[in-house]
């Protein structure tokens, strides 16, 4: 099996998780790290004891490096499209952190570049590899709760100065919006569970009067989604809440309900209370808790077997369209039909 050479773009919090995950994969080796500052890249190489890795300050130089097959883009949101397009055009497979873009033109530009280049892509909606998500999907596939008619998935995560990312994420130019920056995980979860095309979105957003976390955009959004098959969904997203991280999944079907790791189903005749299914839940905002290793393993498998990931840019574009429709709906005070024009 050929060893895949991997280049990491950015040296922040998430980059460490990719470096660890690719380094642990027996078919991969991290061969390049690109930073705005050469010393920071060299420090990362030393910190992770990367034996055959070069430091770069120029992305185009890194992706021209012989032996580099995959790039992982771990930078602020406004950079993802240009960096992703450059990697795709150089023939590299790409991991792009969420959100892939902060406007719909960017989403489409990246999607087209990846399709045109014929490279593999994955967007880091990493909860798709969370064990509780796996359990829920397995139950849904077996129709344990029948057909979903209503679903709620919520991202309730206070992001303030205690997170390094807050410094740039709270700014519109770099972060985009609350639902793009964080709530996109919940929107993607909603799509992942309902498994249908969204056709209409309505949303409201606000911020607390004191705006203590100095968000340039409204840090709180509640979004309603109508799906083609008739199911409806709700996503609450708050970056301003003051409480421990909560990621909430509630699914209601015609034969039962799922509330995070709890199941009630009319398929089990004697059941008269919730059954708890033990599994790691998506209950932490700490990236070292997230299943990046499983995501990387899946992506390498897709590259090696020449198959598309279920979380490729083309699929993630649909999650982003819902987020962008929510922002438009909240701004204009009207429901927004999908796909966006
Ligand atoms: N999938 C998930 O669960 C998850 C979790 C957390 C974050 N994320 C996403 O991962 C991406 C990176 O987040 P992070 O937490 O790693 O952020 P971070 O710690 O701030 O790191 C971002 C890195 O990007 C580079 N960079 C390039 N231009 C920059 C600029 N103008 N301002 C700031 N940094 C710049 C910096 O590296 P150099 O200084 O070396 O150039 C910086 O270390 C974001 O898209 C974020 O939303 C995803």
CSV table of N, CA and C in Angstrom, one decimal, residues 166-273:
chain,number,residue,atom,x,y,z
A,166,UNK,N,-12.2,32.1,19.6
A,166,UNK,CA,-13.1,33.2,19.7
A,166,UNK,C,-12.6,34.5,19.2
A,167,UNK,N,-11.3,34.7,19.3
A,167,UNK,CA,-10.7,36.0,19.0
A,167,UNK,C,-11.0,36.4,17.5
A,168,UNK,N,-11.0,35.4,16.6
A,168,UNK,CA,-11.3,35.7,15.2
A,168,UNK,C,-12.7,35.2,14.9
A,169,UNK,N,-13.2,34.2,15.5
A,169,UNK,CA,-14.5,33.6,15.1
A,169,UNK,C,-15.7,34.6,15.4
A,170,UNK,N,-15.5,35.4,16.4
A,170,UNK,CA,-16.6,36.3,16.7
A,170,UNK,C,-16.8,37.5,15.7
A,171,UNK,N,-15.8,37.6,14.8
A,171,UNK,CA,-15.8,38.6,13.8
A,171,UNK,C,-16.5,38.1,12.5
A,172,UNK,N,-17.4,38.9,12.0
A,172,UNK,CA,-18.1,38.5,10.8
A,172,UNK,C,-17.2,38.0,9.6
A,173,UNK,N,-16.2,38.8,9.4
A,173,UNK,CA,-15.3,38.6,8.3
A,173,UNK,C,-14.6,37.2,8.3
A,174,UNK,N,-14.3,36.8,9.5
A,174,UNK,CA,-13.5,35.5,9.7
A,174,UNK,C,-14.4,34.4,10.0
A,175,UNK,N,-15.4,34.7,10.9
A,175,UNK,CA,-16.3,33.6,11.4
A,175,UNK,C,-17.5,33.3,10.6
A,176,UNK,N,-18.0,34.3,9.9
A,176,UNK,CA,-19.3,34.2,9.1
A,176,UNK,C,-20.5,34.5,9.9
A,177,UNK,N,-21.0,33.4,10.6
A,177,UNK,CA,-22.2,33.6,11.4
A,177,UNK,C,-22.2,32.5,12.5
A,178,UNK,N,-23.1,32.6,13.4
A,178,UNK,CA,-23.2,31.6,14.5
A,178,UNK,C,-23.5,30.2,13.9
A,179,UNK,N,-24.5,30.1,13.0
A,179,UNK,CA,-24.9,28.8,12.6
A,179,UNK,C,-23.8,28.2,11.6
A,180,UNK,N,-23.1,29.1,10.9
A,180,UNK,CA,-22.0,28.5,10.1
A,180,UNK,C,-20.8,28.1,11.0
A,181,UNK,N,-20.5,28.9,12.0
A,181,UNK,CA,-19.3,28.7,12.8
A,181,UNK,C,-19.5,27.4,13.7
A,182,UNK,N,-20.6,27.3,14.3
A,182,UNK,CA,-20.8,26.2,15.3
A,182,UNK,C,-22.1,25.4,15.0
A,183,UNK,N,-23.2,26.1,14.7
A,183,UNK,CA,-24.5,25.4,14.5
A,183,UNK,C,-24.5,24.5,13.3
A,184,UNK,N,-23.5,24.6,12.4
A,184,UNK,CA,-23.5,23.8,11.2
A,184,UNK,C,-23.3,22.3,11.7
A,185,UNK,N,-22.7,22.0,12.8
A,185,UNK,CA,-22.6,20.6,13.3
A,185,UNK,C,-24.0,20.1,13.5
A,186,UNK,N,-24.9,20.9,14.1
A,186,UNK,CA,-26.2,20.5,14.4
A,186,UNK,C,-27.1,20.4,13.2
A,187,UNK,N,-26.9,21.3,12.3
A,187,UNK,CA,-27.6,21.2,11.0
A,187,UNK,C,-27.2,20.0,10.2
A,188,UNK,N,-25.9,19.7,10.3
A,188,UNK,CA,-25.5,18.5,9.6
A,188,UNK,C,-26.0,17.2,10.3
A,189,UNK,N,-26.1,17.3,11.6
A,189,UNK,CA,-26.7,16.2,12.4
A,189,UNK,C,-28.1,16.0,12.0
A,190,UNK,N,-28.9,17.1,11.9
A,190,UNK,CA,-30.3,17.0,11.5
A,190,UNK,C,-30.4,16.3,10.1
A,191,UNK,N,-29.6,16.7,9.2
A,191,UNK,CA,-29.6,16.1,7.8
A,191,UNK,C,-29.2,14.6,7.9
A,192,UNK,N,-28.2,14.3,8.7
A,192,UNK,CA,-27.7,13.0,8.8
A,192,UNK,C,-28.7,12.0,9.4
A,193,UNK,N,-29.6,12.5,10.3
A,193,UNK,CA,-30.6,11.7,10.9
A,193,UNK,C,-31.9,11.6,10.0
A,194,UNK,N,-32.3,12.8,9.5
A,194,UNK,CA,-33.6,12.8,8.7
A,194,UNK,C,-33.4,12.2,7.3
A,195,UNK,N,-32.2,12.3,6.8
A,195,UNK,CA,-31.9,11.7,5.5
A,195,UNK,C,-32.9,12.1,4.4
A,196,UNK,N,-33.1,13.4,4.3
A,196,UNK,CA,-34.0,13.9,3.2
A,196,UNK,C,-33.5,15.2,2.8
A,197,UNK,N,-34.1,15.7,1.7
A,197,UNK,CA,-33.7,17.0,1.1
A,197,UNK,C,-34.5,18.1,1.9
A,198,UNK,N,-33.8,19.1,2.3
A,198,UNK,CA,-34.4,20.3,2.9
A,198,UNK,C,-35.0,21.2,1.8
A,199,UNK,N,-36.2,21.6,2.0
A,199,UNK,CA,-36.8,22.5,1.0
A,199,UNK,C,-37.2,23.9,1.4
A,200,UNK,N,-37.3,24.1,2.8
A,200,UNK,CA,-37.6,25.5,3.2
A,200,UNK,C,-37.0,25.7,4.6
A,201,UNK,N,-36.6,26.9,4.9
A,201,UNK,CA,-35.9,27.3,6.1
A,201,UNK,C,-36.5,28.6,6.7
A,202,UNK,N,-36.8,28.6,8.0
A,202,UNK,CA,-37.2,29.9,8.6
A,202,UNK,C,-36.3,30.0,9.9
A,203,UNK,N,-35.8,31.2,10.2
A,203,UNK,CA,-35.0,31.3,11.4
A,203,UNK,C,-35.1,32.7,12.0
A,204,UNK,N,-34.8,32.7,13.3
A,204,UNK,CA,-34.7,34.0,14.1
A,204,UNK,C,-33.3,34.0,14.7
A,205,UNK,N,-32.8,35.2,14.8
A,205,UNK,CA,-31.5,35.2,15.6
A,205,UNK,C,-31.5,36.5,16.5
A,206,UNK,N,-30.6,36.4,17.5
A,206,UNK,CA,-30.5,37.6,18.4
A,206,UNK,C,-29.2,37.5,19.1
A,207,UNK,N,-29.0,38.5,19.9
A,207,UNK,CA,-27.9,38.5,20.9
A,207,UNK,C,-28.4,39.1,22.2
A,208,UNK,N,-27.7,38.7,23.3
A,208,UNK,CA,-28.2,39.3,24.6
A,208,UNK,C,-27.9,40.8,24.6
A,209,UNK,N,-28.7,41.6,25.3
A,209,UNK,CA,-28.5,43.0,25.3
A,209,UNK,C,-27.1,43.5,25.6
A,210,UNK,N,-26.5,42.8,26.5
A,210,UNK,CA,-25.1,43.3,26.9
A,210,UNK,C,-24.0,42.8,26.0
A,211,UNK,N,-24.3,41.8,25.2
A,211,UNK,CA,-23.3,41.2,24.2
A,211,UNK,C,-21.9,41.0,24.9
A,212,UNK,N,-21.9,40.3,26.0
A,212,UNK,CA,-20.7,40.2,26.8
A,212,UNK,C,-19.5,39.6,26.0
A,213,UNK,N,-19.8,38.7,25.0
A,213,UNK,CA,-18.7,38.1,24.3
A,213,UNK,C,-18.4,38.8,23.0
A,214,UNK,N,-18.9,40.0,22.9
A,214,UNK,CA,-18.5,40.9,21.8
A,214,UNK,C,-18.6,40.3,20.4
A,215,UNK,N,-19.7,39.6,20.1
A,215,UNK,CA,-20.0,39.0,18.8
A,215,UNK,C,-20.4,40.1,17.8
A,216,UNK,N,-19.8,40.1,16.6
A,216,UNK,CA,-20.1,41.1,15.6
A,216,UNK,C,-21.4,40.7,14.9
A,217,UNK,N,-21.8,39.4,15.0
A,217,UNK,CA,-23.0,38.9,14.4
A,217,UNK,C,-23.9,38.3,15.6
A,218,UNK,N,-25.1,38.0,15.3
A,218,UNK,CA,-26.0,37.5,16.3
A,218,UNK,C,-25.5,36.1,16.7
A,219,UNK,N,-25.1,35.9,18.0
A,219,UNK,CA,-24.6,34.6,18.3
A,219,UNK,C,-25.6,33.5,18.6
A,220,UNK,N,-26.9,33.8,18.5
A,220,UNK,CA,-27.9,32.9,18.8
A,220,UNK,C,-28.9,32.8,17.7
A,221,UNK,N,-29.2,31.5,17.2
A,221,UNK,CA,-30.1,31.4,16.1
A,221,UNK,C,-31.0,30.2,16.4
A,222,UNK,N,-32.3,30.3,16.1
A,222,UNK,CA,-33.2,29.1,16.1
A,222,UNK,C,-33.7,29.0,14.7
A,223,UNK,N,-33.6,27.8,14.2
A,223,UNK,CA,-33.9,27.5,12.7
A,223,UNK,C,-34.9,26.4,12.6
A,224,UNK,N,-35.9,26.6,11.8
A,224,UNK,CA,-36.8,25.5,11.4
A,224,UNK,C,-36.6,25.1,10.0
A,225,UNK,N,-36.6,23.8,9.8
A,225,UNK,CA,-36.4,23.2,8.5
A,225,UNK,C,-37.5,22.3,8.0
A,226,UNK,N,-38.0,22.5,6.8
A,226,UNK,CA,-39.0,21.6,6.3
A,226,UNK,C,-38.4,20.7,5.2
A,227,UNK,N,-38.6,19.4,5.3
A,227,UNK,CA,-38.0,18.5,4.4
A,227,UNK,C,-39.0,18.0,3.3
A,228,UNK,N,-38.4,17.6,2.2
A,228,UNK,CA,-39.3,17.2,1.0
A,228,UNK,C,-40.3,16.2,1.4
A,229,UNK,N,-40.0,15.2,2.2
A,229,UNK,CA,-40.9,14.2,2.6
A,229,UNK,C,-41.9,14.5,3.7
A,230,UNK,N,-41.9,15.8,4.2
A,230,UNK,CA,-42.8,16.2,5.1
A,230,UNK,C,-42.3,16.3,6.6
A,231,UNK,N,-41.1,15.7,6.9
A,231,UNK,CA,-40.6,15.9,8.2
A,231,UNK,C,-40.2,17.3,8.5
A,232,UNK,N,-40.2,17.7,9.7
A,232,UNK,CA,-39.8,19.1,10.1
A,232,UNK,C,-38.7,19.0,11.2
A,233,UNK,N,-37.8,20.0,11.2
A,233,UNK,CA,-36.7,19.9,12.2
A,233,UNK,C,-36.5,21.3,12.8
A,234,UNK,N,-35.8,21.2,13.9
A,234,UNK,CA,-35.5,22.5,14.6
A,234,UNK,C,-34.0,22.4,15.1
A,235,UNK,N,-33.3,23.5,14.8
A,235,UNK,CA,-31.9,23.5,15.3
A,235,UNK,C,-31.7,24.8,16.1
A,236,UNK,N,-31.4,24.6,17.4
A,236,UNK,CA,-31.0,25.8,18.2
A,236,UNK,C,-29.5,25.9,18.2
A,237,UNK,N,-29.0,27.1,18.1
A,237,UNK,CA,-27.6,27.3,18.2
A,237,UNK,C,-27.3,28.5,19.0
A,238,UNK,N,-26.6,28.4,20.1
A,238,UNK,CA,-26.1,29.6,20.8
A,238,UNK,C,-24.7,29.5,21.2
A,239,UNK,N,-24.0,30.5,20.8
A,239,UNK,CA,-22.5,30.6,21.1
A,239,UNK,C,-22.4,31.5,22.4
A,240,UNK,N,-23.5,32.0,22.9
A,240,UNK,CA,-23.4,33.0,24.0
A,240,UNK,C,-23.9,32.4,25.3
A,241,UNK,N,-24.3,31.1,25.3
A,241,UNK,CA,-24.9,30.6,26.5
A,241,UNK,C,-23.7,30.4,27.6
A,242,UNK,N,-24.1,30.4,28.8
A,242,UNK,CA,-23.1,30.3,29.9
A,242,UNK,C,-23.5,29.0,30.6
A,243,UNK,N,-22.9,27.9,30.2
A,243,UNK,CA,-23.2,26.6,30.8
A,243,UNK,C,-22.2,25.6,30.1
A,244,UNK,N,-22.1,24.4,30.7
A,244,UNK,CA,-21.3,23.4,30.0
A,244,UNK,C,-21.9,23.0,28.7
A,245,UNK,N,-21.0,22.6,27.8
A,245,UNK,CA,-21.4,22.3,26.4
A,245,UNK,C,-22.5,21.2,26.3
A,246,UNK,N,-23.5,21.5,25.5
A,246,UNK,CA,-24.6,20.5,25.3
A,246,UNK,C,-24.8,20.4,23.8
A,247,UNK,N,-24.8,19.1,23.3
A,247,UNK,CA,-25.2,18.8,22.0
A,247,UNK,C,-26.4,17.9,22.1
A,248,UNK,N,-27.5,18.3,21.6
A,248,UNK,CA,-28.8,17.7,21.9
A,248,UNK,C,-29.4,17.0,20.6
A,249,UNK,N,-29.8,15.8,20.8
A,249,UNK,CA,-30.5,15.1,19.6
A,249,UNK,C,-31.8,14.5,20.1
A,250,UNK,N,-32.9,14.9,19.5
A,250,UNK,CA,-34.2,14.4,19.8
A,250,UNK,C,-35.0,14.1,18.5
A,251,UNK,N,-35.3,12.8,18.4
A,251,UNK,CA,-35.9,12.3,17.1
A,251,UNK,C,-37.2,11.7,17.5
A,252,UNK,N,-38.3,12.0,16.7
A,252,UNK,CA,-39.6,11.5,17.0
A,252,UNK,C,-40.1,10.8,15.8
A,253,UNK,N,-40.4,9.5,15.9
A,253,UNK,CA,-40.9,8.7,14.8
A,253,UNK,C,-42.3,8.2,15.1
A,254,UNK,N,-42.9,7.6,14.0
A,254,UNK,CA,-44.3,7.0,14.3
A,254,UNK,C,-44.3,5.7,15.1
A,255,UNK,N,-43.1,5.2,15.4
A,255,UNK,CA,-43.0,4.0,16.3
A,255,UNK,C,-42.2,4.2,17.5
A,256,UNK,N,-41.7,5.4,17.8
A,256,UNK,CA,-40.9,5.6,19.0
A,256,UNK,C,-40.1,6.9,18.9
A,257,UNK,N,-39.3,7.1,19.9
A,257,UNK,CA,-38.5,8.3,20.0
A,257,UNK,C,-37.1,8.0,20.5
A,258,UNK,N,-36.2,8.9,20.1
A,258,UNK,CA,-34.8,8.8,20.6
A,258,UNK,C,-34.5,10.2,21.2
A,259,UNK,N,-34.0,10.2,22.5
A,259,UNK,CA,-33.5,11.4,23.1
A,259,UNK,C,-32.1,11.2,23.5
A,260,UNK,N,-31.1,11.6,22.7
A,260,UNK,CA,-29.7,11.3,22.9
A,260,UNK,C,-29.5,9.8,23.0
A,261,UNK,N,-29.0,9.4,24.1
A,261,UNK,CA,-28.7,7.9,24.3
A,261,UNK,C,-29.9,7.2,24.8
A,262,UNK,N,-31.1,7.7,24.8
A,262,UNK,CA,-32.3,7.1,25.3
A,262,UNK,C,-33.2,6.7,24.2
A,263,UNK,N,-33.8,5.5,24.3
A,263,UNK,CA,-34.7,5.0,23.3
A,263,UNK,C,-36.1,4.6,23.9
A,264,UNK,N,-37.1,4.9,23.3
A,264,UNK,CA,-38.4,4.3,23.6
A,264,UNK,C,-39.0,3.9,22.2
A,265,UNK,N,-39.4,2.6,22.2
A,265,UNK,CA,-40.0,2.1,20.9
A,265,UNK,C,-41.2,1.3,21.2
A,266,UNK,N,-42.3,1.4,20.4
A,266,UNK,CA,-43.5,0.6,20.5
A,266,UNK,C,-43.2,-0.8,19.9
A,267,UNK,N,-42.0,-1.0,19.3
A,267,UNK,CA,-41.7,-2.3,18.7
A,267,UNK,C,-41.4,-3.3,19.8
A,268,UNK,N,-41.1,-2.8,21.0
A,268,UNK,CA,-40.8,-3.7,22.2
A,268,UNK,C,-42.0,-3.7,23.1
A,269,UNK,N,-42.9,-4.7,23.0
A,269,UNK,CA,-44.2,-4.6,23.7
A,269,UNK,C,-44.2,-4.3,25.1
A,270,UNK,N,-43.2,-4.8,25.9
A,270,UNK,CA,-43.3,-4.6,27.3
A,270,UNK,C,-42.6,-3.3,27.8
A,271,UNK,N,-42.0,-2.5,26.9
A,271,UNK,CA,-41.2,-1.4,27.3
A,271,UNK,C,-42.1,-0.3,27.9
A,272,UNK,N,-41.8,0.2,29.1
A,272,UNK,CA,-42.7,1.2,29.7
A,272,UNK,C,-41.9,2.4,30.2
A,273,UNK,N,-40.6,2.4,29.9
A,273,UNK,CA,-39.7,3.6,30.2
A,273,UNK,C,-38.6,3.7,29.2
